[in-house]
Coordinates of C-alpha atoms in Angstrom, one line a residue:
M1 CA -52.6 212.0 -37.1
T2 CA -50.8 215.3 -36.2
R3 CA -47.6 213.4 -37.7
W4 CA -49.9 212.6 -40.9
L5 CA -51.0 216.1 -40.6
E6 CA -47.0 217.1 -40.7
T7 CA -46.2 214.9 -43.3
I8 CA -49.2 216.5 -45.2
G9 CA -48.1 220.2 -44.6
A10 CA -44.2 219.1 -46.3
V11 CA -45.0 218.2 -49.5
S12 CA -44.2 220.8 -51.7
P13 CA -47.1 223.7 -53.1
T14 CA -45.7 222.6 -56.9
D15 CA -45.8 218.6 -56.0
W16 CA -50.0 219.6 -55.1
Y17 CA -49.9 221.9 -58.0
T18 CA -49.0 219.6 -60.7
A19 CA -51.1 216.6 -58.8
F20 CA -54.1 218.7 -59.4
L21 CA -53.8 220.0 -62.5
G22 CA -53.0 216.3 -63.5
F23 CA -56.0 215.2 -61.2
L24 CA -58.3 218.2 -63.5
A25 CA -57.0 216.8 -66.7
V26 CA -57.7 212.9 -65.7
L27 CA -60.9 214.6 -64.8
F28 CA -61.6 216.3 -68.4
L29 CA -60.8 213.6 -70.1
L30 CA -63.4 212.2 -68.2
L31 CA -66.0 214.0 -69.2
I32 CA -64.9 214.7 -73.0
V33 CA -65.0 211.2 -73.5
E34 CA -68.6 210.7 -71.7
H35 CA -69.9 213.4 -73.4
T36 CA -68.2 211.8 -76.5
R37 CA -70.1 208.5 -75.8
K38 CA -73.2 210.5 -75.3
H39 CA -73.9 212.3 -78.2
L40 CA -72.5 210.9 -80.8
G41 CA -72.0 207.4 -80.1
F42 CA -68.4 206.4 -79.5
Q43 CA -68.7 202.9 -78.7
A44 CA -68.0 202.6 -74.9
Y45 CA -65.4 200.0 -74.9
I46 CA -63.2 201.9 -77.2
S47 CA -63.1 204.9 -75.2
R48 CA -62.0 202.9 -72.0
K49 CA -59.2 201.9 -73.5
I50 CA -58.6 205.9 -74.5
V51 CA -59.2 206.8 -70.9
H52 CA -57.0 204.0 -69.8
I53 CA -53.9 204.8 -71.8
I54 CA -54.5 208.6 -71.4
T55 CA -55.2 208.2 -68.0
G56 CA -51.8 206.1 -67.0
L57 CA -49.6 208.1 -69.2
I58 CA -50.9 211.8 -66.9
I59 CA -50.3 209.8 -64.0
C60 CA -46.6 208.8 -65.1
Y61 CA -45.8 212.1 -66.0
V62 CA -47.4 214.0 -62.8
A63 CA -45.2 211.1 -61.3
V64 CA -42.0 212.2 -63.2
M65 CA -43.2 216.3 -62.5
I66 CA -43.6 215.4 -58.6
H67 CA -40.5 214.6 -55.9
S68 CA -43.4 213.1 -53.0
N69 CA -45.4 210.5 -53.5
I70 CA -47.9 212.0 -50.7
P71 CA -50.0 213.5 -53.9
I72 CA -50.1 210.5 -55.7
L73 CA -50.7 208.4 -52.7
L74 CA -54.2 210.8 -51.6
I75 CA -55.8 211.2 -55.1
A76 CA -55.4 207.0 -55.9
F77 CA -57.2 207.0 -52.2
L78 CA -60.2 209.0 -53.1
Y79 CA -60.0 207.7 -56.7
I80 CA -60.7 204.6 -55.3
F81 CA -63.8 205.3 -53.5
A82 CA -64.6 207.7 -56.0
D83 CA -65.0 204.7 -58.0
L84 CA -66.7 203.1 -56.0
W85 CA -69.8 205.1 -56.1
A86 CA -69.5 205.8 -59.9
M87 CA -69.8 202.4 -60.4
R88 CA -73.0 202.0 -57.9
M89 CA -74.3 205.4 -59.2
G90 CA -74.2 204.0 -62.7
L91 CA -72.0 207.7 -63.8
F92 CA -69.1 207.5 -66.5
K93 CA -71.2 204.8 -68.5
S94 CA -68.0 205.5 -71.0
I95 CA -65.7 203.3 -68.5
H96 CA -68.3 201.6 -66.8
T97 CA -69.1 198.9 -69.1
N98 CA -73.3 196.5 -67.3
S99 CA -70.8 194.1 -66.8
A100 CA -69.7 194.3 -62.5
S101 CA -65.7 194.7 -63.6
Y102 CA -64.0 196.5 -61.1
G103 CA -60.5 196.5 -62.9
T104 CA -60.6 200.4 -63.0
V105 CA -60.7 200.0 -58.7
F106 CA -57.7 197.9 -59.2
Y107 CA -55.6 199.9 -61.3
G108 CA -56.4 202.8 -58.1
I109 CA -54.9 199.6 -55.6
S110 CA -52.3 199.0 -57.7
V111 CA -50.9 202.5 -58.2
F112 CA -52.1 202.8 -54.7
V113 CA -50.0 200.2 -54.1
L114 CA -46.8 200.7 -56.1
A115 CA -46.3 204.7 -54.8
I116 CA -46.2 203.3 -51.4
V117 CA -43.7 200.5 -52.4
F118 CA -41.6 202.1 -55.4
W119 CA -41.6 205.6 -54.8
G120 CA -39.0 206.7 -51.8
T121 CA -35.3 204.9 -53.7
F122 CA -37.3 203.1 -56.6
K123 CA -39.5 206.3 -59.0
P124 CA -38.6 205.1 -62.3
I125 CA -39.6 201.3 -61.1
F126 CA -43.6 203.2 -60.1
I127 CA -43.6 205.1 -63.7
I128 CA -41.6 201.6 -65.7
T129 CA -45.0 198.9 -63.7
N130 CA -47.8 202.3 -64.5
L131 CA -46.6 202.3 -68.0
I132 CA -46.3 198.7 -68.3
M133 CA -50.3 198.5 -66.4
V134 CA -51.7 201.2 -69.5
I135 CA -50.3 200.7 -72.5
P136 CA -49.2 196.3 -73.7
D137 CA -53.0 196.1 -71.5
A138 CA -55.3 198.6 -73.8
L139 CA -53.0 197.4 -77.1
A140 CA -53.7 194.0 -76.8
A141 CA -57.4 194.6 -75.9
L142 CA -57.6 196.2 -79.0
I143 CA -55.5 194.3 -81.6
G144 CA -56.6 191.3 -80.3

């Protein structure tokens, strides 16, 4: 436990700040999309793809800007459980449809695993694989 705390303490404040701003941007995006869906009748399918693309781009931007993978790991880890909880509670219907799909959970798991495996010496692979998960997948679903 002490080693983990030392590792967290070794992360630069700039990395924490940048990752936190990325987290806030994603949260703000979710709130905007949820509000739009509720009050303007925006289709959940389209809003889910918009969130998918923009969230992935934010993750890639944050990855370019920070040096340590610890903030990404922590946010991805917390996201996995927060997403499972949101699904169970029926929150964020703009990204969680009536059908039971754990795609958002698996996306969080994949970001976590990719940050562990590729961050150190292969950080560009982390970014590229995230872009591949985000852009072609969402566009293929939208186009057909």
